[in-house]
PDB file of N, H, CA, C and O in Angstrom:
ATOM      1  N   MET A   1     -23.178  18.682  14.441  1.00  0.00           N
ATOM      2  CA  MET A   1     -23.467  20.048  14.067  1.00  0.00           C
ATOM      3  C   MET A   1     -22.190  20.862  14.157  1.00  0.00           C
ATOM      4  O   MET A   1     -21.453  20.738  15.135  1.00  0.00           O
ATOM      5  N   TRP A   2     -21.913  21.681  13.172  1.00  0.00           N
ATOM      6  H   TRP A   2     -22.512  21.782  12.378  1.00  0.00           H
ATOM      7  CA  TRP A   2     -20.722  22.508  13.123  1.00  0.00           C
ATOM      8  C   TRP A   2     -20.970  23.801  13.875  1.00  0.00           C
ATOM      9  O   TRP A   2     -21.920  24.520  13.565  1.00  0.00           O
ATOM     10  N   LEU A   3     -20.134  24.111  14.858  1.00  0.00           N
ATOM     11  H   LEU A   3     -19.363  23.526  15.110  1.00  0.00           H
ATOM     12  CA  LEU A   3     -20.228  25.362  15.596  1.00  0.00           C
ATOM     13  C   LEU A   3     -19.054  26.239  15.208  1.00  0.00           C
ATOM     14  O   LEU A   3     -17.901  25.808  15.243  1.00  0.00           O
ATOM     15  N   SER A   4     -19.358  27.475  14.835  1.00  0.00           N
ATOM     16  H   SER A   4     -20.294  27.825  14.806  1.00  0.00           H
ATOM     17  CA  SER A   4     -18.318  28.389  14.418  1.00  0.00           C
ATOM     18  C   SER A   4     -18.050  29.406  15.517  1.00  0.00           C
ATOM     19  O   SER A   4     -18.979  29.954  16.111  1.00  0.00           O
ATOM     20  N   ILE A   5     -16.787  29.650  15.778  1.00  0.00           N
ATOM     21  H   ILE A   5     -16.033  29.205  15.296  1.00  0.00           H
ATOM     22  CA  ILE A   5     -16.414  30.691  16.724  1.00  0.00           C
ATOM     23  C   ILE A   5     -16.364  31.997  15.944  1.00  0.00           C
ATOM     24  O   ILE A   5     -15.689  32.096  14.919  1.00  0.00           O
ATOM     25  N   SER A   6     -17.072  32.977  16.431  1.00  0.00           N
ATOM     26  H   SER A   6     -17.620  32.896  17.263  1.00  0.00           H
ATOM     27  CA  SER A   6     -17.131  34.255  15.735  1.00  0.00           C
ATOM     28  C   SER A   6     -15.782  34.957  15.812  1.00  0.00           C
ATOM     29  O   SER A   6     -15.264  35.201  16.902  1.00  0.00           O
ATOM     30  N   THR A   7     -15.223  35.278  14.670  1.00  0.00           N
ATOM     31  H   THR A   7     -15.644  35.080  13.785  1.00  0.00           H
ATOM     32  CA  THR A   7     -13.960  36.003  14.604  1.00  0.00           C
ATOM     33  C   THR A   7     -14.145  37.202  13.700  1.00  0.00           C
ATOM     34  O   THR A   7     -15.190  37.365  13.070  1.00  0.00           O
ATOM     35  N   ALA A   8     -13.133  38.033  13.640  1.00  0.00           N
ATOM     36  H   ALA A   8     -12.284  37.901  14.152  1.00  0.00           H
ATOM     37  CA  ALA A   8     -13.190  39.194  12.751  1.00  0.00           C
ATOM     38  C   ALA A   8     -13.341  38.738  11.304  1.00  0.00           C
ATOM     39  O   ALA A   8     -14.044  39.383  10.526  1.00  0.00           O
ATOM     40  N   ALA A   9     -12.696  37.643  10.934  1.00  0.00           N
ATOM     41  H   ALA A   9     -12.125  37.119  11.566  1.00  0.00           H
ATOM     42  CA  ALA A   9     -12.817  37.139   9.566  1.00  0.00           C
ATOM     43  C   ALA A   9     -14.241  36.669   9.280  1.00  0.00           C
ATOM     44  O   ALA A   9     -14.789  36.951   8.214  1.00  0.00           O
ATOM     45  N   ASP A  10     -14.840  35.950  10.234  1.00  0.00           N
ATOM     46  H   ASP A  10     -14.395  35.721  11.099  1.00  0.00           H
ATOM     47  CA  ASP A  10     -16.226  35.508  10.058  1.00  0.00           C
ATOM     48  C   ASP A  10     -17.159  36.703   9.925  1.00  0.00           C
ATOM     49  O   ASP A  10     -18.062  36.706   9.089  1.00  0.00           O
ATOM     50  N   ALA A  11     -16.932  37.726  10.764  1.00  0.00           N
ATOM     51  H   ALA A  11     -16.198  37.723  11.443  1.00  0.00           H
ATOM     52  CA  ALA A  11     -17.772  38.916  10.712  1.00  0.00           C
ATOM     53  C   ALA A  11     -17.616  39.630   9.384  1.00  0.00           C
ATOM     54  O   ALA A  11     -18.598  40.113   8.822  1.00  0.00           O
ATOM     55  N   ALA A  12     -16.392  39.704   8.874  1.00  0.00           N
ATOM     56  H   ALA A  12     -15.594  39.311   9.331  1.00  0.00           H
ATOM     57  CA  ALA A  12     -16.159  40.370   7.592  1.00  0.00           C
ATOM     58  C   ALA A  12     -16.821  39.611   6.450  1.00  0.00           C
ATOM     59  O   ALA A  12     -17.353  40.221   5.523  1.00  0.00           O
ATOM     60  N   LEU A  13     -16.791  38.295   6.513  1.00  0.00           N
ATOM     61  H   LEU A  13     -16.358  37.799   7.266  1.00  0.00           H
ATOM     62  CA  LEU A  13     -17.408  37.505   5.453  1.00  0.00           C
ATOM     63  C   LEU A  13     -18.932  37.540   5.517  1.00  0.00           C
ATOM     64  O   LEU A  13     -19.605  37.491   4.488  1.00  0.00           O
ATOM     65  N   SER A  14     -19.464  37.624   6.723  1.00  0.00           N
ATOM     66  H   SER A  14     -18.917  37.664   7.559  1.00  0.00           H
ATOM     67  CA  SER A  14     -20.921  37.639   6.864  1.00  0.00           C
ATOM     68  C   SER A  14     -21.518  39.012   6.590  1.00  0.00           C
ATOM     69  O   SER A  14     -22.698  39.113   6.255  1.00  0.00           O
ATOM     70  N   ASN A  15     -20.721  40.076   6.727  1.00  0.00           N
ATOM     71  H   ASN A  15     -19.762  39.994   6.999  1.00  0.00           H
ATOM     72  CA  ASN A  15     -21.214  41.429   6.470  1.00  0.00           C
ATOM     73  C   ASN A  15     -20.121  42.223   5.748  1.00  0.00           C
ATOM     74  O   ASN A  15     -19.467  43.075   6.349  1.00  0.00           O
ATOM     75  N   PRO A  16     -19.928  41.938   4.451  1.00  0.00           N
ATOM     76  CA  PRO A  16     -18.808  42.561   3.732  1.00  0.00           C
ATOM     77  C   PRO A  16     -18.931  44.074   3.582  1.00  0.00           C
ATOM     78  O   PRO A  16     -17.914  44.766   3.539  1.00  0.00           O
ATOM     79  N   LEU A  17     -20.146  44.602   3.502  1.00  0.00           N
ATOM     80  H   LEU A  17     -20.972  44.040   3.537  1.00  0.00           H
ATOM     81  CA  LEU A  17     -20.294  46.051   3.369  1.00  0.00           C
ATOM     82  C   LEU A  17     -19.829  46.772   4.634  1.00  0.00           C
ATOM     83  O   LEU A  17     -19.168  47.808   4.561  1.00  0.00           O
ATOM     84  N   LYS A  18     -20.177  46.222   5.776  1.00  0.00           N
ATOM     85  H   LYS A  18     -20.714  45.380   5.836  1.00  0.00           H
ATOM     86  CA  LYS A  18     -19.731  46.815   7.040  1.00  0.00           C
ATOM     87  C   LYS A  18     -18.217  46.708   7.162  1.00  0.00           C
ATOM     88  O   LYS A  18     -17.571  47.648   7.625  1.00  0.00           O
ATOM     89  N   ALA A  19     -17.634  45.571   6.752  1.00  0.00           N
ATOM     90  H   ALA A  19     -18.159  44.808   6.376  1.00  0.00           H
ATOM     91  CA  ALA A  19     -16.187  45.391   6.798  1.00  0.00           C
ATOM     92  C   ALA A  19     -15.494  46.392   5.886  1.00  0.00           C
ATOM     93  O   ALA A  19     -14.450  46.940   6.240  1.00  0.00           O
ATOM     94  N   MET A  20     -16.078  46.634   4.698  1.00  0.00           N
ATOM     95  H   MET A  20     -16.926  46.189   4.411  1.00  0.00           H
ATOM     96  CA  MET A  20     -15.509  47.606   3.776  1.00  0.00           C
ATOM     97  C   MET A  20     -15.569  49.013   4.381  1.00  0.00           C
ATOM     98  O   MET A  20     -14.621  49.787   4.252  1.00  0.00           O
ATOM     99  N   TRP A  21     -16.668  49.335   5.031  1.00  0.00           N
ATOM    100  H   TRP A  21     -17.438  48.706   5.135  1.00  0.00           H
ATOM    101  CA  TRP A  21     -16.837  50.634   5.657  1.00  0.00           C
ATOM    102  C   TRP A  21     -15.782  50.850   6.746  1.00  0.00           C
ATOM    103  O   TRP A  21     -15.182  51.922   6.833  1.00  0.00           O
ATOM    104  N   VAL A  22     -15.565  49.840   7.563  1.00  0.00           N
ATOM    105  H   VAL A  22     -16.053  48.970   7.493  1.00  0.00           H
ATOM    106  CA  VAL A  22     -14.556  49.944   8.619  1.00  0.00           C
ATOM    107  C   VAL A  22     -13.163  50.045   8.008  1.00  0.00           C
ATOM    108  O   VAL A  22     -12.319  50.786   8.512  1.00  0.00           O
ATOM    109  N   ALA A  23     -12.915  49.307   6.928  1.00  0.00           N
ATOM    110  H   ALA A  23     -13.600  48.705   6.519  1.00  0.00           H
ATOM    111  CA  ALA A  23     -11.603  49.362   6.279  1.00  0.00           C
ATOM    112  C   ALA A  23     -11.346  50.745   5.689  1.00  0.00           C
ATOM    113  O   ALA A  23     -10.217  51.234   5.731  1.00  0.00           O
ATOM    114  N   LEU A  24     -12.378  51.381   5.141  1.00  0.00           N
ATOM    115  H   LEU A  24     -13.295  50.984   5.107  1.00  0.00           H
ATOM    116  CA  LEU A  24     -12.208  52.698   4.540  1.00  0.00           C
ATOM    117  C   LEU A  24     -12.141  53.813   5.578  1.00  0.00           C
ATOM    118  O   LEU A  24     -11.327  54.728   5.457  1.00  0.00           O
ATOM    119  N   ARG A  25     -12.979  53.739   6.579  1.00  0.00           N
ATOM    120  H   ARG A  25     -13.641  52.995   6.677  1.00  0.00           H
ATOM    121  CA  ARG A  25     -13.098  54.823   7.549  1.00  0.00           C
ATOM    122  C   ARG A  25     -12.292  54.587   8.823  1.00  0.00           C
ATOM    123  O   ARG A  25     -11.988  55.542   9.537  1.00  0.00           O
ATOM    124  N   GLY A  26     -11.949  53.371   9.116  1.00  0.00           N
ATOM    125  H   GLY A  26     -12.196  52.595   8.536  1.00  0.00           H
ATOM    126  CA  GLY A  26     -11.242  53.046  10.339  1.00  0.00           C
ATOM    127  C   GLY A  26     -12.215  52.705  11.462  1.00  0.00           C
ATOM    128  O   GLY A  26     -13.429  52.848  11.312  1.00  0.00           O
ATOM    129  N   VAL A  27     -11.676  52.258  12.572  1.00  0.00           N
ATOM    130  H   VAL A  27     -10.691  52.141  12.694  1.00  0.00           H
ATOM    131  CA  VAL A  27     -12.473  51.870  13.722  1.00  0.00           C
ATOM    132  C   VAL A  27     -12.930  53.133  14.446  1.00  0.00           C
ATOM    133  O   VAL A  27     -12.158  54.079  14.597  1.00  0.00           O
ATOM    134  N   ARG A  28     -14.167  53.147  14.887  1.00  0.00           N
ATOM    135  H   ARG A  28     -14.794  52.379  14.765  1.00  0.00           H
ATOM    136  CA  ARG A  28     -14.708  54.301  15.606  1.00  0.00           C
ATOM    137  C   ARG A  28     -14.048  54.390  16.977  1.00  0.00           C
ATOM    138  O   ARG A  28     -14.080  53.440  17.759  1.00  0.00           O
ATOM    139  N   THR A  29     -13.456  55.532  17.253  1.00  0.00           N
ATOM    140  H   THR A  29     -13.430  56.304  16.618  1.00  0.00           H
ATOM    141  CA  THR A  29     -12.762  55.730  18.523  1.00  0.00           C
ATOM    142  C   THR A  29     -13.341  56.879  19.335  1.00  0.00           C
ATOM    143  O   THR A  29     -12.842  57.184  20.418  1.00  0.00           O
ATOM    144  N   THR A  30     -14.376  57.513  18.833  1.00  0.00           N
ATOM    145  H   THR A  30     -14.782  57.266  17.953  1.00  0.00           H
ATOM    146  CA  THR A  30     -15.018  58.598  19.563  1.00  0.00           C
ATOM    147  C   THR A  30     -16.431  58.173  19.918  1.00  0.00           C
ATOM    148  O   THR A  30     -16.956  57.200  19.377  1.00  0.00           O
ATOM    149  N   GLY A  31     -17.033  58.907  20.825  1.00  0.00           N
ATOM    150  H   GLY A  31     -16.607  59.698  21.264  1.00  0.00           H
ATOM    151  CA  GLY A  31     -18.391  58.593  21.226  1.00  0.00           C
ATOM    152  C   GLY A  31     -18.417  57.863  22.542  1.00  0.00           C
ATOM    153  O   GLY A  31     -17.385  57.717  23.196  1.00  0.00           O
ATOM    154  N   PRO A  32     -19.592  57.400  22.938  1.00  0.00           N
ATOM    155  CA  PRO A  32     -19.729  56.751  24.241  1.00  0.00           C
ATOM    156  C   PRO A  32     -19.023  55.396  24.280  1.00  0.00           C
ATOM    157  O   PRO A  32     -18.980  54.659  23.295  1.00  0.00           O
ATOM    158  N   MET A  33     -18.484  55.105  25.432  1.00  0.00           N
ATOM    159  H   MET A  33     -18.519  55.703  26.233  1.00  0.00           H
ATOM    160  CA  MET A  33     -17.818  53.827  25.644  1.00  0.00           C
ATOM    161  C   MET A  33     -18.829  52.822  26.195  1.00  0.00           C
ATOM    162  O   MET A  33     -19.920  53.190  26.630  1.00  0.00           O
ATOM    163  N   ALA A  34     -18.454  51.583  26.167  1.00  0.00           N
ATOM    164  H   ALA A  34     -17.567  51.284  25.813  1.00  0.00           H
ATOM    165  CA  ALA A  34     -19.297  50.553  26.776  1.00  0.00           C
ATOM    166  C   ALA A  34     -19.323  50.783  28.285  1.00  0.00           C
ATOM    167  O   ALA A  34     -18.322  51.215  28.857  1.00  0.00           O
ATOM    168  N   PRO A  35     -20.449  50.502  28.937  1.00  0.00           N
ATOM    169  CA  PRO A  35     -20.505  50.729  30.379  1.00  0.00           C
ATOM    170  C   PRO A  35     -19.571  49.777  31.130  1.00  0.00           C
ATOM    171  O   PRO A  35     -19.324  48.651  30.698  1.00  0.00           O
ATOM    172  N   GLU A  36     -19.059  50.259  32.263  1.00  0.00           N
ATOM    173  H   GLU A  36     -19.259  51.174  32.614  1.00  0.00           H
ATOM    174  CA  GLU A  36     -18.198  49.432  33.103  1.00  0.00           C
ATOM    175  C   GLU A  36     -19.022  48.318  33.734  1.00  0.00           C
ATOM    176  O   GLU A  36     -20.198  48.498  34.049  1.00  0.00           O
ATOM    177  N   ILE A  37     -18.392  47.174  33.911  1.00  0.00           N
ATOM    178  H   ILE A  37     -17.436  47.027  33.655  1.00  0.00           H
ATOM    179  CA  ILE A  37     -19.099  46.078  34.553  1.00  0.00           C
ATOM    180  C   ILE A  37     -19.070  46.276  36.066  1.00  0.00           C
ATOM    181  O   ILE A  37     -18.148  46.894  36.599  1.00  0.00           O
ATOM    182  N   ASN A  38     -20.062  45.761  36.738  1.00  0.00           N
ATOM    183  H   ASN A  38     -20.811  45.259  36.305  1.00  0.00           H
ATOM    184  CA  ASN A  38     -20.177  45.886  38.190  1.00  0.00           C
ATOM    185  C   ASN A  38     -19.277  44.845  38.850  1.00  0.00           C
ATOM    186  O   ASN A  38     -19.413  43.649  38.593  1.00  0.00           O
ATOM    187  N   LEU A  39     -18.365  45.300  39.695  1.00  0.00           N
ATOM    188  H   LEU A  39     -18.255  46.272  39.903  1.00  0.00           H
ATOM    189  CA  LEU A  39     -17.424  44.402  40.363  1.00  0.00           C
ATOM    190  C   LEU A  39     -17.728  44.248  41.849  1.00  0.00           C
ATOM    191  O   LEU A  39     -16.896  43.748  42.606  1.00  0.00           O
ATOM    192  N   ASP A  40     -18.913  44.675  42.267  1.00  0.00           N
ATOM    193  H   ASP A  40     -19.589  45.082  41.652  1.00  0.00           H
ATOM    194  CA  ASP A  40     -19.258  44.611  43.692  1.00  0.00           C
ATOM    195  C   ASP A  40     -19.290  43.182  44.221  1.00  0.00           C
ATOM    196  O   ASP A  40     -18.940  42.951  45.378  1.00  0.00           O
ATOM    197  N   ASN A  41     -19.699  42.228  43.408  1.00  0.00           N
ATOM    198  H   ASN A  41     -19.983  42.416  42.467  1.00  0.00           H
ATOM    199  CA  ASN A  41     -19.858  40.848  43.872  1.00  0.00           C
ATOM    200  C   ASN A  41     -18.730  39.928  43.422  1.00  0.00           C
ATOM    201  O   ASN A  41     -18.879  38.706  43.427  1.00  0.00           O
ATOM    202  N   GLN A  42     -17.601  40.519  43.033  1.00  0.00           N
ATOM    203  H   GLN A  42     -17.480  41.511  43.029  1.00  0.00           H
ATOM    204  CA  GLN A  42     -16.503  39.665  42.597  1.00  0.00           C
ATOM    205  C   GLN A  42     -15.861  38.973  43.787  1.00  0.00           C
ATOM    206  O   GLN A  42     -15.872  39.500  44.900  1.00  0.00           O
ATOM    207  N   ARG A  43     -15.312  37.810  43.555  1.00  0.00           N
ATOM    208  H   ARG A  43     -15.303  37.383  42.651  1.00  0.00           H
ATOM    209  CA  ARG A  43     -14.630  37.108  44.639  1.00  0.00           C
ATOM    210  C   ARG A  43     -13.238  37.705  44.807  1.00  0.00           C
ATOM    211  O   ARG A  43     -12.672  38.225  43.845  1.00  0.00           O
ATOM    212  N   PRO A  44     -12.685  37.640  45.995  1.00  0.00           N
ATOM    213  CA  PRO A  44     -11.348  38.202  46.215  1.00  0.00           C
ATOM    214  C   PRO A  44     -10.289  37.379  45.474  1.00  0.00           C
ATOM    215  O   PRO A  44     -10.440  36.174  45.271  1.00  0.00           O
ATOM    216  N   ALA A  45      -9.237  38.054  45.086  1.00  0.00           N
ATOM    217  H   ALA A  45      -9.115  39.033  45.250  1.00  0.00           H
ATOM    218  CA  ALA A  45      -8.150  37.383  44.383  1.00  0.00           C
ATOM    219  C   ALA A  45      -7.451  36.411  45.321  1.00  0.00           C
ATOM    220  O   ALA A  45      -7.286  36.683  46.510  1.00  0.00           O
ATOM    221  N   GLN A  46      -7.047  35.289  44.773  1.00  0.00           N
ATOM    222  H   GLN A  46      -7.181  35.069  43.807  1.00  0.00           H
ATOM    223  CA  GLN A  46      -6.302  34.295  45.543  1.00  0.00           C
ATOM    224  C   GLN A  46      -4.925  34.154  44.916  1.00  0.00           C
ATOM    225  O   GLN A  46      -4.800  33.749  43.761  1.00  0.00           O
ATOM    226  N   TYR A  47      -3.914  34.482  45.665  1.00  0.00           N
ATOM    227  H   TYR A  47      -4.015  34.811  46.604  1.00  0.00           H
ATOM    228  CA  TYR A  47      -2.558  34.395  45.177  1.00  0.00           C
ATOM    229  C   TYR A  47      -2.008  33.026  45.580  1.00  0.00           C
ATOM    230  O   TYR A  47      -1.603  32.821  46.725  1.00  0.00           O
ATOM    231  N   ILE A  48      -2.000  32.105  44.639  1.00  0.00           N
ATOM    232  H   ILE A  48      -2.329  32.271  43.709  1.00  0.00           H
ATOM    233  CA  ILE A  48      -1.648  30.721  44.945  1.00  0.00           C
ATOM    234  C   ILE A  48      -0.316  30.311  44.342  1.00  0.00           C
ATOM    235  O   ILE A  48       0.074  29.150  44.461  1.00  0.00           O
ATOM    236  N   PHE A  49       0.395  31.234  43.694  1.00  0.00           N
ATOM    237  H   PHE A  49       0.077  32.177  43.598  1.00  0.00           H
ATOM    238  CA  PHE A  49       1.617  30.855  42.998  1.00  0.00           C
ATOM    239  C   PHE A  49       2.649  30.256  43.945  1.00  0.00           C
ATOM    240  O   PHE A  49       3.180  29.178  43.679  1.00  0.00           O
ATOM    241  N   SER A  50       2.935  30.938  45.039  1.00  0.00           N
ATOM    242  H   SER A  50       2.504  31.813  45.255  1.00  0.00           H
ATOM    243  CA  SER A  50       3.966  30.459  45.966  1.00  0.00           C
ATOM    244  C   SER A  50       3.612  29.099  46.546  1.00  0.00           C
ATOM    245  O   SER A  50       4.464  28.216  46.643  1.00  0.00           O
ATOM    246  N   ALA A  51       2.361  28.934  46.929  1.00  0.00           N
ATOM    247  H   ALA A  51       1.669  29.652  46.851  1.00  0.00           H
ATOM    248  CA  ALA A  51       1.931  27.648  47.488  1.00  0.00           C
ATOM    249  C   ALA A  51       2.037  26.546  46.439  1.00  0.00           C
ATOM    250  O   ALA A  51       2.422  25.423  46.762  1.00  0.00           O
ATOM    251  N   GLU A  52       1.703  26.853  45.198  1.00  0.00           N
ATOM    252  H   GLU A  52       1.390  27.765  44.936  1.00  0.00           H
ATOM    253  CA  GLU A  52       1.766  25.844  44.130  1.00  0.00           C
ATOM    254  C   GLU A  52       3.223  25.464  43.839  1.00  0.00           C
ATOM    255  O   GLU A  52       3.522  24.292  43.610  1.00  0.00           O
ATOM    256  N   VAL A  53       4.117  26.435  43.848  1.00  0.00           N
ATOM    257  H   VAL A  53       3.874  27.387  44.034  1.00  0.00           H
ATOM    258  CA  VAL A  53       5.542  26.145  43.635  1.00  0.00           C
ATOM    259  C   VAL A  53       6.061  25.244  44.741  1.00  0.00           C
ATOM    260  O   VAL A  53       6.757  24.267  44.462  1.00  0.00           O
ATOM    261  N   GLN A  54       5.738  25.551  45.993  1.00  0.00           N
ATOM    262  H   GLN A  54       5.172  26.344  46.220  1.00  0.00           H
ATOM    263  CA  GLN A  54       6.187  24.725  47.109  1.00  0.00           C
ATOM    264  C   GLN A  54       5.653  23.304  47.003  1.00  0.00           C
ATOM    265  O   GLN A  54       6.368  22.343  47.287  1.00  0.00           O
ATOM    266  N   LYS A  55       4.392  23.174  46.594  1.00  0.00           N
ATOM    267  H   LYS A  55       3.812  23.955  46.364  1.00  0.00           H
ATOM    268  CA  LYS A  55       3.792  21.845  46.452  1.00  0.00           C
ATOM    269  C   LYS A  55       4.516  21.052  45.369  1.00  0.00           C
ATOM    270  O   LYS A  55       4.834  19.879  45.563  1.00  0.00           O
ATOM    271  N   ARG A  56       4.773  21.681  44.250  1.00  0.00           N
ATOM    272  H   ARG A  56       4.515  22.635  44.093  1.00  0.00           H
ATOM    273  CA  ARG A  56       5.459  20.984  43.150  1.00  0.00           C
ATOM    274  C   ARG A  56       6.886  20.600  43.538  1.00  0.00           C
ATOM    275  O   ARG A  56       7.342  19.501  43.224  1.00  0.00           O
ATOM    276  N   LEU A  57       7.590  21.503  44.220  1.00  0.00           N
ATOM    277  H   LEU A  57       7.220  22.396  44.476  1.00  0.00           H
ATOM    278  CA  LEU A  57       8.946  21.180  44.666  1.00  0.00           C
ATOM    279  C   LEU A  57       8.950  20.013  45.649  1.00  0.00           C
ATOM    280  O   LEU A  57       9.832  19.157  45.598  1.00  0.00           O
ATOM    281  N   SER A  58       7.973  19.982  46.533  1.00  0.00           N
ATOM    282  H   SER A  58       7.256  20.678  46.574  1.00  0.00           H
ATOM    283  CA  SER A  58       7.858  18.859  47.473  1.00  0.00           C
ATOM    284  C   SER A  58       7.614  17.554  46.726  1.00  0.00           C
ATOM    285  O   SER A  58       8.192  16.521  47.063  1.00  0.00           O
ATOM    286  N   ASP A  59       6.755  17.605  45.713  1.00  0.00           N
ATOM    287  H   ASP A  59       6.285  18.444  45.439  1.00  0.00           H
ATOM    288  CA  ASP A  59       6.495  16.414  44.905  1.00  0.00           C
ATOM    289  C   ASP A  59       7.757  15.945  44.194  1.00  0.00           C
ATOM    290  O   ASP A  59       8.032  14.746  44.146  1.00  0.00           O
ATOM    291  N   ILE A  60       8.526  16.880  43.642  1.00  0.00           N
ATOM    292  H   ILE A  60       8.302  17.854  43.681  1.00  0.00           H
ATOM    293  CA  ILE A  60       9.755  16.528  42.926  1.00  0.00           C
ATOM    294  C   ILE A  60      10.755  15.902  43.883  1.00  0.00           C
ATOM    295  O   ILE A  60      11.356  14.873  43.574  1.00  0.00           O
ATOM    296  N   ARG A  61      10.934  16.520  45.043  1.00  0.00           N
ATOM    297  H   ARG A  61      10.445  17.355  45.294  1.00  0.00           H
ATOM    298  CA  ARG A  61      11.889  15.983  46.020  1.00  0.00           C
ATOM    299  C   ARG A  61      11.469  14.606  46.515  1.00  0.00           C
ATOM    300  O   ARG A  61      12.316  13.733  46.707  1.00  0.00           O
ATOM    301  N   ARG A  62      10.148  14.397  46.726  1.00  0.00           N
ATOM    302  H   ARG A  62       9.460  15.106  46.569  1.00  0.00           H
ATOM    303  CA  ARG A  62       9.651  13.094  47.154  1.00  0.00           C
ATOM    304  C   ARG A  62       9.929  12.048  46.083  1.00  0.00           C
ATOM    305  O   ARG A  62      10.370  10.940  46.387  1.00  0.00           O
ATOM    306  N   ASP A  63       9.667  12.406  44.820  1.00  0.00           N
ATOM    307  H   ASP A  63       9.308  13.306  44.573  1.00  0.00           H
ATOM    308  CA  ASP A  63       9.901  11.467  43.726  1.00  0.00           C
ATOM    309  C   ASP A  63      11.384  11.141  43.589  1.00  0.00           C
ATOM    310  O   ASP A  63      11.744   9.997  43.311  1.00  0.00           O
ATOM    311  N   GLU A  64      12.250  12.141  43.783  1.00  0.00           N
ATOM    312  H   GLU A  64      11.958  13.071  44.009  1.00  0.00           H
ATOM    313  CA  GLU A  64      13.690  11.895  43.715  1.00  0.00           C
ATOM    314  C   GLU A  64      14.143  10.991  44.850  1.00  0.00           C
ATOM    315  O   GLU A  64      14.987  10.117  44.648  1.00  0.00           O
ATOM    316  N   ALA A  65      13.590  11.192  46.042  1.00  0.00           N
ATOM    317  H   ALA A  65      12.904  11.901  46.206  1.00  0.00           H
ATOM    318  CA  ALA A  65      13.953  10.347  47.182  1.00  0.00           C
ATOM    319  C   ALA A  65      13.497   8.914  46.949  1.00  0.00           C
ATOM    320  O   ALA A  65      14.233   7.977  47.260  1.00  0.00           O
ATOM    321  N   LEU A  66      12.297   8.726  46.408  1.00  0.00           N
ATOM    322  H   LEU A  66      11.699   9.487  46.156  1.00  0.00           H
ATOM    323  CA  LEU A  66      11.812   7.378  46.111  1.00  0.00           C
ATOM    324  C   LEU A  66      12.668   6.707  45.053  1.00  0.00           C
ATOM    325  O   LEU A  66      12.962   5.516  45.157  1.00  0.00           O
ATOM    326  N   ALA A  67      13.072   7.458  44.037  1.00  0.00           N
ATOM    327  H   ALA A  67      12.834   8.425  43.952  1.00  0.00           H
ATOM    328  CA  ALA A  67      13.930   6.902  42.991  1.00  0.00           C
ATOM    329  C   ALA A  67      15.286   6.505  43.558  1.00  0.00           C
ATOM    330  O   ALA A  67      15.838   5.471  43.183  1.00  0.00           O
ATOM    331  N   ALA A  68      15.822   7.320  44.460  1.00  0.00           N
ATOM    332  H   ALA A  68      15.373   8.160  44.764  1.00  0.00           H
ATOM    333  CA  ALA A  68      17.111   6.992  45.073  1.00  0.00           C
ATOM    334  C   ALA A  68      17.007   5.746  45.946  1.00  0.00           C
ATOM    335  O   ALA A  68      17.922   4.923  45.967  1.00  0.00           O
ATOM    336  N   GLN A  69      15.890   5.604  46.669  1.00  0.00           N
ATOM    337  H   GLN A  69      15.146   6.273  46.652  1.00  0.00           H
ATOM    338  CA  GLN A  69      15.684   4.405  47.495  1.00  0.00           C
ATOM    339  C   GLN A  69      15.566   3.170  46.623  1.00  0.00           C
ATOM    340  O   GLN A  69      16.130   2.124  46.944  1.00  0.00           O
ATOM    341  N   GLN A  70      14.832   3.283  45.513  1.00  0.00           N
ATOM    342  H   GLN A  70      14.374   4.132  45.252  1.00  0.00           H
ATOM    343  CA  GLN A  70      14.682   2.128  44.627  1.00  0.00           C
ATOM    344  C   GLN A  70      16.014   1.750  43.997  1.00  0.00           C
ATOM    345  O   GLN A  70      16.329   0.570  43.847  1.00  0.00           O
ATOM    346  N   LYS A  71      16.791   2.757  43.630  1.00  0.00           N
ATOM    347  H   LYS A  71      16.536   3.716  43.752  1.00  0.00           H
ATOM    348  CA  LYS A  71      18.105   2.494  43.035  1.00  0.00           C
ATOM    349  C   LYS A  71      19.025   1.819  44.050  1.00  0.00           C
ATOM    350  O   LYS A  71      19.767   0.898  43.709  1.00  0.00           O
ATOM    351  N   ALA A  72      18.970   2.285  45.304  1.00  0.00           N
ATOM    352  H   ALA A  72      18.367   3.034  45.581  1.00  0.00           H
ATOM    353  CA  ALA A  72      19.810   1.703  46.367  1.00  0.00           C
ATOM    354  C   ALA A  72      19.386   0.273  46.668  1.00  0.00           C
ATOM    355  O   ALA A  72      20.235  -0.583  46.918  1.00  0.00           O
ATOM    356  N   SER A  73      18.079   0.001  46.648  1.00  0.00           N
ATOM    357  H   SER A  73      17.390   0.696  46.445  1.00  0.00           H
ATOM    358  CA  SER A  73      17.608  -1.356  46.957  1.00  0.00           C
ATOM    359  C   SER A  73      17.909  -2.322  45.820  1.00  0.00           C
ATOM    360  O   SER A  73      18.146  -3.503  46.075  1.00  0.00           O
ATOM    361  N   THR A  74      17.908  -1.858  44.578  1.00  0.00           N
ATOM    362  H   THR A  74      17.716  -0.898  44.372  1.00  0.00           H
ATOM    363  CA  THR A  74      18.240  -2.762  43.471  1.00  0.00           C
ATOM    364  C   THR A  74      19.738  -2.993  43.367  1.00  0.00           C
ATOM    365  O   THR A  74      20.167  -4.033  42.867  1.00  0.00           O
ATOM    366  N   ALA A  75      20.550  -2.034  43.836  1.00  0.00           N
ATOM    367  H   ALA A  75      20.201  -1.189  44.242  1.00  0.00           H
ATOM    368  CA  ALA A  75      22.001  -2.182  43.792  1.00  0.00           C
ATOM    369  C   ALA A  75      22.494  -3.109  44.906  1.00  0.00           C
ATOM    370  O   ALA A  75      23.573  -3.690  44.797  1.00  0.00           O
ATOM    371  N   ALA A  76      21.720  -3.244  45.956  1.00  0.00           N
ATOM    372  H   ALA A  76      20.843  -2.772  46.044  1.00  0.00           H
ATOM    373  CA  ALA A  76      22.170  -4.054  47.088  1.00  0.00           C
ATOM    374  C   ALA A  76      21.965  -5.524  46.914  1.00  0.00           C
ATOM    375  O   ALA A  76      22.307  -6.305  47.802  1.00  0.00           O
TER     376      ALA A  76
END
């Protein structure tokens, strides 16, 4: 089954009169806005960048040390 992701192009093709109206008049910028979403139950932000960088650097250094050991053992 073919699933289509709704895009502005799909919307324009499925409702050309509405697309023409928006093209002629422009996007509505006045009037009520969409209601704000409730953020009371959101989970706290987790700042993991520094920890992830340290983990990756440790992995790189470990891999370099293993490669150096293998190179030293094959040269001997």
